[in-house]
PDB file of C-alpha atoms in Angstrom:
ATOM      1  CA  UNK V   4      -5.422 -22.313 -78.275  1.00  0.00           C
ATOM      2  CA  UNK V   5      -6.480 -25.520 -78.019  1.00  0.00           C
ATOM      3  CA  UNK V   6      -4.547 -27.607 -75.909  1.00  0.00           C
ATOM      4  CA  UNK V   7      -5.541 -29.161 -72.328  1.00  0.00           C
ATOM      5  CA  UNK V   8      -3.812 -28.054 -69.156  1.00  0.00           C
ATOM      6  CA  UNK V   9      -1.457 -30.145 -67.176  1.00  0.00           C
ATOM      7  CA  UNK V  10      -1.938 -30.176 -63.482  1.00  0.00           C
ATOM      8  CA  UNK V  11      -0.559 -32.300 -60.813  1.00  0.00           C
ATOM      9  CA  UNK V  12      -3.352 -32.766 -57.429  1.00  0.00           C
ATOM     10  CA  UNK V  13      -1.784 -33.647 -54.429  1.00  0.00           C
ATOM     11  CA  UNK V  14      -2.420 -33.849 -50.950  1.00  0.00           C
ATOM     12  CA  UNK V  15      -5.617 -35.392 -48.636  1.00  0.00           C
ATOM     13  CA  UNK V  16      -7.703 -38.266 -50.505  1.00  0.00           C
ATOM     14  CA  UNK V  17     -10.628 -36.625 -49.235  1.00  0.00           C
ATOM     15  CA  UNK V  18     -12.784 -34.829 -52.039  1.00  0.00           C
ATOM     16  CA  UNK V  19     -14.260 -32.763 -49.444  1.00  0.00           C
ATOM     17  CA  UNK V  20     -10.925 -31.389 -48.320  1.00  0.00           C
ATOM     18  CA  UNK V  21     -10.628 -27.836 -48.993  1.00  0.00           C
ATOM     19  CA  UNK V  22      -8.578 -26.944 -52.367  1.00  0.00           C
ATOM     20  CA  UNK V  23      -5.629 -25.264 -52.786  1.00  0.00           C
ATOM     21  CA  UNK V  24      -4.984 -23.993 -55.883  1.00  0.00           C
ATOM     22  CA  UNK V  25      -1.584 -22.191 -56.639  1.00  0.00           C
ATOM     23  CA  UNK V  26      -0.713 -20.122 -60.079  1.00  0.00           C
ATOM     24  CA  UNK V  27       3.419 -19.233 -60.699  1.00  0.00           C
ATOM     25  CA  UNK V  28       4.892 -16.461 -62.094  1.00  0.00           C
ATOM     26  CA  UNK V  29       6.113 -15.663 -65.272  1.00  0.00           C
ATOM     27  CA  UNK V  30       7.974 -19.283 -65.356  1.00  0.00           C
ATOM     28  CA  UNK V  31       4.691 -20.439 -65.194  1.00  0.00           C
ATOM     29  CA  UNK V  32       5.661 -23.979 -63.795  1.00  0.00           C
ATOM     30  CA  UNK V  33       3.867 -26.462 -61.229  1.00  0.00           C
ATOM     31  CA  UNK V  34       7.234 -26.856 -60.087  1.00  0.00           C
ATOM     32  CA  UNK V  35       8.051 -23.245 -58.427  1.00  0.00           C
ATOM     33  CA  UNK V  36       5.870 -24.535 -55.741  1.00  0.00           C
ATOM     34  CA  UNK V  37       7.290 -27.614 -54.328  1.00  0.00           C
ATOM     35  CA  UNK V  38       8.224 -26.055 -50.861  1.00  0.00           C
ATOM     36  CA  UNK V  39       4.603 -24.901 -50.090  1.00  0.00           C
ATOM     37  CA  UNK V  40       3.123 -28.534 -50.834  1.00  0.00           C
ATOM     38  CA  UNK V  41       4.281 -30.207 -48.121  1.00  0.00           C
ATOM     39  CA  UNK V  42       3.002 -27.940 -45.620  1.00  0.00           C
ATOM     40  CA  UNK V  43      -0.128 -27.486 -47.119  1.00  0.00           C
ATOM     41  CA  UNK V  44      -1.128 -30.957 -47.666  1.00  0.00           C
ATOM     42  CA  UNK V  45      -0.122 -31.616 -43.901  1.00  0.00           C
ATOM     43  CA  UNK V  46      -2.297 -28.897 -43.106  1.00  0.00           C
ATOM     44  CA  UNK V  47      -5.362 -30.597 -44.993  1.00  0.00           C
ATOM     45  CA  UNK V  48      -5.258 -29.659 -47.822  1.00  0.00           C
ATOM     46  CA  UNK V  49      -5.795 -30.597 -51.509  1.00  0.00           C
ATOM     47  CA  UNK V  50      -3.488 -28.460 -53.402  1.00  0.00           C
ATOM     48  CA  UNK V  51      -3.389 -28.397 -57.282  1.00  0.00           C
ATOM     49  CA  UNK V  52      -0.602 -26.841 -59.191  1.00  0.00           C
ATOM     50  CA  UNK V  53      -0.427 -26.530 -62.911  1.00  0.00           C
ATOM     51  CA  UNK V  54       1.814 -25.478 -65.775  1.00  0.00           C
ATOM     52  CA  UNK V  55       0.383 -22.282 -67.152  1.00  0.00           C
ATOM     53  CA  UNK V  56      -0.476 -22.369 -71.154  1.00  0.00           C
ATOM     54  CA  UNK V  57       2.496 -22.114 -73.349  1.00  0.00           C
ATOM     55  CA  UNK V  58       4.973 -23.043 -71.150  1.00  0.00           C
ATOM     56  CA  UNK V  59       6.381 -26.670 -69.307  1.00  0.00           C
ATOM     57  CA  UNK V  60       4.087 -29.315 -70.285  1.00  0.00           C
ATOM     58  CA  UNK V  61       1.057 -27.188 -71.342  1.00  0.00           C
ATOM     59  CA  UNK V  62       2.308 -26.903 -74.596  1.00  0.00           C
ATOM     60  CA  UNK V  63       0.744 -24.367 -77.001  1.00  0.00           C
ATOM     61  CA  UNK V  64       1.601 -21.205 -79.984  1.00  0.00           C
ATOM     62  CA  UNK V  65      -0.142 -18.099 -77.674  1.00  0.00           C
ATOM     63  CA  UNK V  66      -1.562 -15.276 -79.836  1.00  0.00           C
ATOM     64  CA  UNK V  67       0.742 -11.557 -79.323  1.00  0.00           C
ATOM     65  CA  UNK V  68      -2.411  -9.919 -77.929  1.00  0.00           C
ATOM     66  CA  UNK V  69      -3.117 -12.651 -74.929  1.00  0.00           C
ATOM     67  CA  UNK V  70      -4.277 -11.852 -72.084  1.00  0.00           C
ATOM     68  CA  UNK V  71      -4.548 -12.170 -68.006  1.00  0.00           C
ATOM     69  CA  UNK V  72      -8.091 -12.913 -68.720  1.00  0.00           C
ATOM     70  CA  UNK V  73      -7.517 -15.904 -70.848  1.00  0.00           C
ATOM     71  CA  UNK V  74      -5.074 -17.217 -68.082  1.00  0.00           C
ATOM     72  CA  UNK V  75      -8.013 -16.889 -65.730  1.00  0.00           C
ATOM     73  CA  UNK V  76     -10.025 -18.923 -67.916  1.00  0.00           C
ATOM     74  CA  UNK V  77      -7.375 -21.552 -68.227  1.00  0.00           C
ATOM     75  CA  UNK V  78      -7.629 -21.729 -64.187  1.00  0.00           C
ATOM     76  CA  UNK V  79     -11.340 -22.073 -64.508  1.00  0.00           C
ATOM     77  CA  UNK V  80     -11.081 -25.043 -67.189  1.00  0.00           C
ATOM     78  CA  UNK V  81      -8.226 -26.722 -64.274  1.00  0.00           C
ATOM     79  CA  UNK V  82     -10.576 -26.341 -61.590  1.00  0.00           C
ATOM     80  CA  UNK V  83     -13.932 -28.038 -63.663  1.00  0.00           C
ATOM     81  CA  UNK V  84     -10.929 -31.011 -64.923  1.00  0.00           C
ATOM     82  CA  UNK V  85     -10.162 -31.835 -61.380  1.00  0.00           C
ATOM     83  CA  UNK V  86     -13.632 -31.563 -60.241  1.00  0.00           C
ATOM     84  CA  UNK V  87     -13.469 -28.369 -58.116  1.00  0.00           C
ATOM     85  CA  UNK V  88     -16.034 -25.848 -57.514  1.00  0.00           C
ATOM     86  CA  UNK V  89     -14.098 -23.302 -55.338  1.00  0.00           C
ATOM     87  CA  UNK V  90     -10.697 -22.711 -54.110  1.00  0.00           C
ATOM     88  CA  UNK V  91      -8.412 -21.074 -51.883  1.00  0.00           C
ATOM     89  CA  UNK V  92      -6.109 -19.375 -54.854  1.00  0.00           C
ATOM     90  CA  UNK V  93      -2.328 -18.403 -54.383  1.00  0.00           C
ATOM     91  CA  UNK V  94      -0.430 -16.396 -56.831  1.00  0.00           C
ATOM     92  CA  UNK V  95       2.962 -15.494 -57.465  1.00  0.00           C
ATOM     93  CA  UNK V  96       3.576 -11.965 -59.155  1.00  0.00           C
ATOM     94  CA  UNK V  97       2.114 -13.068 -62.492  1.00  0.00           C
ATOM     95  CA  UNK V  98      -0.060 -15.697 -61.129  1.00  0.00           C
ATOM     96  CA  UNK V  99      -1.718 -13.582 -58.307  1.00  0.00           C
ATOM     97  CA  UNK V 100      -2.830 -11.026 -61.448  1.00  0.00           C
ATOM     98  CA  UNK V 101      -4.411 -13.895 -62.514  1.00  0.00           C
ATOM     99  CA  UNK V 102      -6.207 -14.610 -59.254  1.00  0.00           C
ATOM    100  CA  UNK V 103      -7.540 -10.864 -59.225  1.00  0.00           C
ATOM    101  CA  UNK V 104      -8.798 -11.273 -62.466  1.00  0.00           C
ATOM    102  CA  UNK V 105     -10.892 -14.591 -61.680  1.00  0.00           C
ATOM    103  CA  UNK V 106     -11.958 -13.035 -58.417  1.00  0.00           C
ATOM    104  CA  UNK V 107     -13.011 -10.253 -60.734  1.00  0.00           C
ATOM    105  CA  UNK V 108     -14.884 -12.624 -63.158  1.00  0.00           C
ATOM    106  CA  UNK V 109     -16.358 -15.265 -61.283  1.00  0.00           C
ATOM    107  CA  UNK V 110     -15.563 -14.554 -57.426  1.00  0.00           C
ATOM    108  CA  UNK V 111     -17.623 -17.530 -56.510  1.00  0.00           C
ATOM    109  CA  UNK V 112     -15.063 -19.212 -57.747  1.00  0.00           C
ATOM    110  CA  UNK V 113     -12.860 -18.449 -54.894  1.00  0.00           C
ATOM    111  CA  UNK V 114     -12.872 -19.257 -50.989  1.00  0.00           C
ATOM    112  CA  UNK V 115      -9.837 -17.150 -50.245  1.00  0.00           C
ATOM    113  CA  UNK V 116      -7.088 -14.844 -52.472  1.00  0.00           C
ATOM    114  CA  UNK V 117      -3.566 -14.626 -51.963  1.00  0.00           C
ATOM    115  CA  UNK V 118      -1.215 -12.740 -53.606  1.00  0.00           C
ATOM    116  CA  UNK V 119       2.865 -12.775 -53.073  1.00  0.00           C
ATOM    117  CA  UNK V 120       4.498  -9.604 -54.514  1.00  0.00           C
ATOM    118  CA  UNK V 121       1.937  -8.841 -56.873  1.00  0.00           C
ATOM    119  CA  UNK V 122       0.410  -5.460 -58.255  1.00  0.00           C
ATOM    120  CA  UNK V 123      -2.467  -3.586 -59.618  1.00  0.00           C
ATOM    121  CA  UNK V 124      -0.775  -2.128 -62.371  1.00  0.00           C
ATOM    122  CA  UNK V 125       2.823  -2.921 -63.445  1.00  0.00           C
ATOM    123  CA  UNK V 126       5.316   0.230 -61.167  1.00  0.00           C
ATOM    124  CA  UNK V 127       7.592   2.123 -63.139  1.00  0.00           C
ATOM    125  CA  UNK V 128      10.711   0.462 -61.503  1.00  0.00           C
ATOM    126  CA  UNK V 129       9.288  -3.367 -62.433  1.00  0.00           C
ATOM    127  CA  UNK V 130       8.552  -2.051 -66.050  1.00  0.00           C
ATOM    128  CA  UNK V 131      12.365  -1.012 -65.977  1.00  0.00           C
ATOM    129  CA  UNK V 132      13.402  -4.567 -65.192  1.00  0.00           C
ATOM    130  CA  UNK V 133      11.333  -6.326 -67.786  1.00  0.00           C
ATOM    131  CA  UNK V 134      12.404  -3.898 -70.348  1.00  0.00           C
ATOM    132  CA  UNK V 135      16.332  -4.306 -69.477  1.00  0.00           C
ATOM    133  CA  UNK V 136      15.447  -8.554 -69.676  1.00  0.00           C
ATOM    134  CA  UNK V 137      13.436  -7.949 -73.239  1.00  0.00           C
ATOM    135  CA  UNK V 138      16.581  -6.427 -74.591  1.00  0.00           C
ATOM    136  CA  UNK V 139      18.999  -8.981 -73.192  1.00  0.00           C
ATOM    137  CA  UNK V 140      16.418 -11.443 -74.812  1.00  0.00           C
ATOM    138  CA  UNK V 141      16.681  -9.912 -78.351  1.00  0.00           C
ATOM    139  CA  UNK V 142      20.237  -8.986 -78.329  1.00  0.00           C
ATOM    140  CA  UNK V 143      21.784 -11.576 -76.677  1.00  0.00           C
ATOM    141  CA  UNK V 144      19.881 -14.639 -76.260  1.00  0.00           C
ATOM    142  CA  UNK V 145      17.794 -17.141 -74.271  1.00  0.00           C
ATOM    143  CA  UNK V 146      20.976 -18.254 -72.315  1.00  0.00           C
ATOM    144  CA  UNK V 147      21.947 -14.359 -70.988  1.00  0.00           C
ATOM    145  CA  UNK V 148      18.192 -13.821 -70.435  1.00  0.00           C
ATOM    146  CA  UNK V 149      17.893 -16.603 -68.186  1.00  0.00           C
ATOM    147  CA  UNK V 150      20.991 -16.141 -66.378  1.00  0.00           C
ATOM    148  CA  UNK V 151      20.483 -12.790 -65.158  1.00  0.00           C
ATOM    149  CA  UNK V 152      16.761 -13.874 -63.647  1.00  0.00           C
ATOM    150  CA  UNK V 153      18.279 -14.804 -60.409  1.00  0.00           C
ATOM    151  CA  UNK V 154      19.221 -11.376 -59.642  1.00  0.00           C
ATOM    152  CA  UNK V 155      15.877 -10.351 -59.694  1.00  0.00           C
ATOM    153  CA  UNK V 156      14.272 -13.383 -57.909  1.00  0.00           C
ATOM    154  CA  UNK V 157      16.111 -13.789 -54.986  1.00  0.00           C
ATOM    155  CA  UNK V 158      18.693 -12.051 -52.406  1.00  0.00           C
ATOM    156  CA  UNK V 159      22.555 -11.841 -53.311  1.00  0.00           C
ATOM    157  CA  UNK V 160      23.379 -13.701 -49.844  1.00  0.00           C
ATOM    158  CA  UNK V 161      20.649 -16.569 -50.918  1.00  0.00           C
ATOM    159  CA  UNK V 162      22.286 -17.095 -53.938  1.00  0.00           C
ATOM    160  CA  UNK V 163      25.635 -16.569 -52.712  1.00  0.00           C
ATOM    161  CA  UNK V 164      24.772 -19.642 -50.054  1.00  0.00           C
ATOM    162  CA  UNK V 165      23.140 -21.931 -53.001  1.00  0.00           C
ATOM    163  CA  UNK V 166      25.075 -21.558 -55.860  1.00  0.00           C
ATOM    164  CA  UNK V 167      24.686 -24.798 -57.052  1.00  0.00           C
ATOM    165  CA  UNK V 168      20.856 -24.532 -56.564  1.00  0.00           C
ATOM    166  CA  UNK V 169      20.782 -21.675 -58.436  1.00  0.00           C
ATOM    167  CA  UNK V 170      22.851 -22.720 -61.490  1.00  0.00           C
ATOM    168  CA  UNK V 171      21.051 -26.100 -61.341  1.00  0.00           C
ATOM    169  CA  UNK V 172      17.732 -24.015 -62.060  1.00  0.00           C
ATOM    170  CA  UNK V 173      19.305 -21.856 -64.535  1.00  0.00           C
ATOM    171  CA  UNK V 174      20.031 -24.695 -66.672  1.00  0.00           C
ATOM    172  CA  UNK V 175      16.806 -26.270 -66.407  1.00  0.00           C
ATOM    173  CA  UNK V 176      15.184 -23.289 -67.259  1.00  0.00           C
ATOM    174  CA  UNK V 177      17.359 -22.782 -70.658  1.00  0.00           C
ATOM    175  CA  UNK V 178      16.341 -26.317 -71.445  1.00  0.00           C
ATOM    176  CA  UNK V 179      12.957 -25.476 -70.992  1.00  0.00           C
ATOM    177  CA  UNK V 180      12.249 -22.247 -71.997  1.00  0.00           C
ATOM    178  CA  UNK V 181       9.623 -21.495 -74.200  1.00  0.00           C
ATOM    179  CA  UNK V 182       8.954 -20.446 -77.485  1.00  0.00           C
ATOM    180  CA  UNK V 183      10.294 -16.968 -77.620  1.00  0.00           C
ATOM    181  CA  UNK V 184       7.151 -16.007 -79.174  1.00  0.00           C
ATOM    182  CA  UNK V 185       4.736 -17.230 -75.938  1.00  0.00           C
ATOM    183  CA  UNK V 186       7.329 -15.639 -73.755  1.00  0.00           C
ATOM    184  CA  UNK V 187       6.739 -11.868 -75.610  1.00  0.00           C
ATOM    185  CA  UNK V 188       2.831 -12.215 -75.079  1.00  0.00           C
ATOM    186  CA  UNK V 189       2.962 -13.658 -71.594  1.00  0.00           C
ATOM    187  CA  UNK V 190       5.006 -10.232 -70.669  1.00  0.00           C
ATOM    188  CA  UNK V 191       3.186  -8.119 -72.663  1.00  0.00           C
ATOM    189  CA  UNK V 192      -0.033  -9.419 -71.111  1.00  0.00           C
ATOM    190  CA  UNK V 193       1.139  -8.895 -67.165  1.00  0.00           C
ATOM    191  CA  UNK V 194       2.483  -5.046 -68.659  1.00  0.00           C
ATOM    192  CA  UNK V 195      -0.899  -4.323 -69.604  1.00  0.00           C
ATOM    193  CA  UNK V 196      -3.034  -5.585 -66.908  1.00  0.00           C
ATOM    194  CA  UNK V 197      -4.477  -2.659 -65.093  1.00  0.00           C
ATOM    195  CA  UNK V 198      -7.291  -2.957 -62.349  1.00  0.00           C
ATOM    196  CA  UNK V 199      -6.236   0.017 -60.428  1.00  0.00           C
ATOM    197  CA  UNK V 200     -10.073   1.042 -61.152  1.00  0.00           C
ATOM    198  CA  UNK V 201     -11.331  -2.044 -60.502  1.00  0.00           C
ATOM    199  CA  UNK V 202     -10.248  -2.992 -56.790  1.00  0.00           C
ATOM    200  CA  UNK V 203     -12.992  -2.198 -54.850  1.00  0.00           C
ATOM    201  CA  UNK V 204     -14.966  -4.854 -56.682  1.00  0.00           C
ATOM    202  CA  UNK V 205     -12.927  -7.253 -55.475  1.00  0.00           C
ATOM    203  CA  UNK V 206     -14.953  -8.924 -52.413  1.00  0.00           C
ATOM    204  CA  UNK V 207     -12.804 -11.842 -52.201  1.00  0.00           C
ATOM    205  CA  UNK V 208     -10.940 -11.844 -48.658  1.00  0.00           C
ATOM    206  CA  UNK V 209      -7.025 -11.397 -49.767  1.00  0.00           C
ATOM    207  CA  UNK V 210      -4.074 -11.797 -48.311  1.00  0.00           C
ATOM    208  CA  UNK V 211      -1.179  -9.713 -49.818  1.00  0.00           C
ATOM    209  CA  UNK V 212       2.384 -10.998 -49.170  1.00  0.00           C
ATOM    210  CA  UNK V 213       5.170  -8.659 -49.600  1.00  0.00           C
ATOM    211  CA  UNK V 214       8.972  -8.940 -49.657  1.00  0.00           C
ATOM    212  CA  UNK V 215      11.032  -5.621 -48.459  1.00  0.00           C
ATOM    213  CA  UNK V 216      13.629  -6.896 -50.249  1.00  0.00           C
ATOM    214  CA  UNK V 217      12.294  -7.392 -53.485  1.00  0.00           C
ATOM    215  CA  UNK V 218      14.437  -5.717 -56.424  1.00  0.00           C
ATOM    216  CA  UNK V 219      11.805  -6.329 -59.145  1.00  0.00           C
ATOM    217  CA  UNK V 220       8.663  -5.436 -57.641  1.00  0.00           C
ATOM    218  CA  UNK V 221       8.599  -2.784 -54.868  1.00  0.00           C
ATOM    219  CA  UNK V 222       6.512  -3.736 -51.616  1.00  0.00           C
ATOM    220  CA  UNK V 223       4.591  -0.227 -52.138  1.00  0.00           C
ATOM    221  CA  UNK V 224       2.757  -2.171 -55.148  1.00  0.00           C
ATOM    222  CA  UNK V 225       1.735  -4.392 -52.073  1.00  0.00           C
ATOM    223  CA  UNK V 226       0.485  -1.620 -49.911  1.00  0.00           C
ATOM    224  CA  UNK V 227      -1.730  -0.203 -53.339  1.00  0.00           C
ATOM    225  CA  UNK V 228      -3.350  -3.490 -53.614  1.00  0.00           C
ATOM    226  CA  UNK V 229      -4.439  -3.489 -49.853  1.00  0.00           C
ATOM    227  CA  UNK V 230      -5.449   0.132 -49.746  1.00  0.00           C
ATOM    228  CA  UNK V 231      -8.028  -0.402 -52.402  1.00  0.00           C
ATOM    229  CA  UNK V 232      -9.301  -3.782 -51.625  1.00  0.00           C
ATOM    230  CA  UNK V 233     -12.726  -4.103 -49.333  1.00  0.00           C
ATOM    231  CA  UNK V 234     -10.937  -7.524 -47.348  1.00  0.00           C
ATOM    232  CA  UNK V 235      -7.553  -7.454 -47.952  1.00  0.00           C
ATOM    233  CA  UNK V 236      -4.826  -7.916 -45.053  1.00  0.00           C
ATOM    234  CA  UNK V 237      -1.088  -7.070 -45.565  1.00  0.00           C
ATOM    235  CA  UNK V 238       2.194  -9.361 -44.645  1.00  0.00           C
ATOM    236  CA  UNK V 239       5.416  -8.119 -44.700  1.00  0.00           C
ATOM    237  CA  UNK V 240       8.617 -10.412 -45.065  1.00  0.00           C
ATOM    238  CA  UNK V 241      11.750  -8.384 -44.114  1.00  0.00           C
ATOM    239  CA  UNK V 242      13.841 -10.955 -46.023  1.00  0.00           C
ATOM    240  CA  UNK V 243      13.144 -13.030 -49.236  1.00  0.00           C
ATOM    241  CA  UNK V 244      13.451 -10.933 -52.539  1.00  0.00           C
ATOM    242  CA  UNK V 245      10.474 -11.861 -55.029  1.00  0.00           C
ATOM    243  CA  UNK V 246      10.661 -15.486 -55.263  1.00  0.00           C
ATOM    244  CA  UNK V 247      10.645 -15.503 -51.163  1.00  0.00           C
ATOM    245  CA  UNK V 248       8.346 -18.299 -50.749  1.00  0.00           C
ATOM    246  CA  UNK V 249      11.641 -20.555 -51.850  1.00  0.00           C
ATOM    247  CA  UNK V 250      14.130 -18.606 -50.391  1.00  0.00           C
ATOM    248  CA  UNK V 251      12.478 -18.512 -46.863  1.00  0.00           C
ATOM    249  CA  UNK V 252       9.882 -20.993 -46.919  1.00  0.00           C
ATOM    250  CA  UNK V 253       9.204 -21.860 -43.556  1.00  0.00           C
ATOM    251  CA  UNK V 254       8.172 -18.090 -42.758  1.00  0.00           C
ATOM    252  CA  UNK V 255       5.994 -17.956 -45.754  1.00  0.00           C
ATOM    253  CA  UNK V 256       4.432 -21.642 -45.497  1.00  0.00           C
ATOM    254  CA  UNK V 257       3.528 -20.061 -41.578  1.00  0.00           C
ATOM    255  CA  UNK V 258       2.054 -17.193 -42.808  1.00  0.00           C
ATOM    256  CA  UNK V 259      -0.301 -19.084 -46.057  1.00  0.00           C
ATOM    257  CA  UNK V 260      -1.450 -22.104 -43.441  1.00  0.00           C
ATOM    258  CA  UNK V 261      -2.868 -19.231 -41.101  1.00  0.00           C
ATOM    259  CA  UNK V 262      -4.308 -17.531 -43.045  1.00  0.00           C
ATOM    260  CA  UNK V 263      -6.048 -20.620 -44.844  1.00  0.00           C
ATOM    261  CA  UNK V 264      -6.675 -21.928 -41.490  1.00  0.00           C
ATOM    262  CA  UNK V 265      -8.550 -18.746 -40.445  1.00  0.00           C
ATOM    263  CA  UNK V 266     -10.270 -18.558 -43.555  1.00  0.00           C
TER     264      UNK V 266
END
């Protein structure tokens, strides 16, 4: 692996403004988090988004056994390229393993964690999900793989009120989907992360944000993560499914800027 990360900084001039640092899911794009930068950056903040190694415009061939800890390195190498010491990190399923594992590695790192339907080891109904999308993806195709991730990002009555949203994204998705071979070890790494053993280590304040409605991971993996972690507090959105920092933004964008803000 050899290849730089791209990230995008946005927000308050000011070096000294605090730093907001936010990793995606499994997409792995700087992109998933355009409705959070607004709010942010009028907030105060700096906030620094990146495409995740392998995929978007961080181009690279990932080896089958990668790992969360190499992604948490890559966050490490974004923070030292834009001149960052610490940050407040947010996390989205995928991406909030990765901010565990830094938090794990080099929790000086890190002013504040956040974590939005995330887990300490992958449940047995998420492992279902992933399996069902592996097969689609080696039976059927990139195209039927990516068409059936809506159903397990966000409500049926979201998507039944943005249709054209949601086809717009599954065909930008298709166009940019990654080498097959990055997308097998990004899974595989996120299916084998386990720090069930690990959380008490964790003295990084968290907050956990958890969807009811979320089909592909359950809210109880929410509740684990809090009951094991020393400073961890727990959110609960009623309504949202798993990518619900898009699908109700203004509740989740109130819910990140106070806790930042008390932080």
């Amino acid at each position: 692996m050899t290849q730089t990360i791209y990230f995008e900084i946005k927000g308050a001039g000011d070096p000294a403004a605090p730093a907001v640092l936010m990793s995606s899911g499994l997409g792995g794009s700087a992109h998933y988090w355009r409705p959070q930068i607004d709010a942010l950056c009028e907030a105060g903040f700096r906030v620094i988004v990146y495409d995740q190694r392998g995929t978007g415009r961080s181009p690279d061939a990932l080896p089958a056994d990668y790992t969360i800890a190499a992604m948490a390195k890559d966050v490490e190498a974004v923070m030292d390229a834009a001149g960052v010491a610490c940050c407040h990190f947010v996390g989205h399923a995928l991406g909030g393993l990765v901010g565990m594992q830094l938090a794990l590695d080099n929790p000086d790192r890190l002013s504040s964690l956040t974590v939005i339907n995330a887990w300490p080891a992958v449940r047995a109904s998420t492992r279902r999900c992933f399996d069902a999308r592996l097969r689609l993806l080696d039976h059927a195709g990139i195209r039927p793989y990516v068409e059936a991730q809506p159903i397990f990002l966000y409500p049926s009555a979201w998507m039944e009120a943005n249709q054209a949203v949601v086809e717009a994204e599954v065909e930008h998705a298709i166009q940019g989907f990654p080498p097959i071979p990055n997308m097998l070890a990004r899974i595989a790494a996120l299916k084998a992360f386990d720090i069930t053993d690990r959380l008490a280590s964790i003295t990084t304040r968290v907050l956990a944000v958890a969807a009811q409605d979320d089909v592909l991971v359950p809210s109880s993996a929410s509740e684990a993560l809090c009951a094991g972690l020393p400073e961890a507090t727990l959110e609960a959105m009623a309504y949202g499914g798993h990518a619900c920092n898009i699908t109700d933004p203004a509740s989740f964008n109130a819910i990140l800027v106070a806790f930042l803000t008390r932080v």
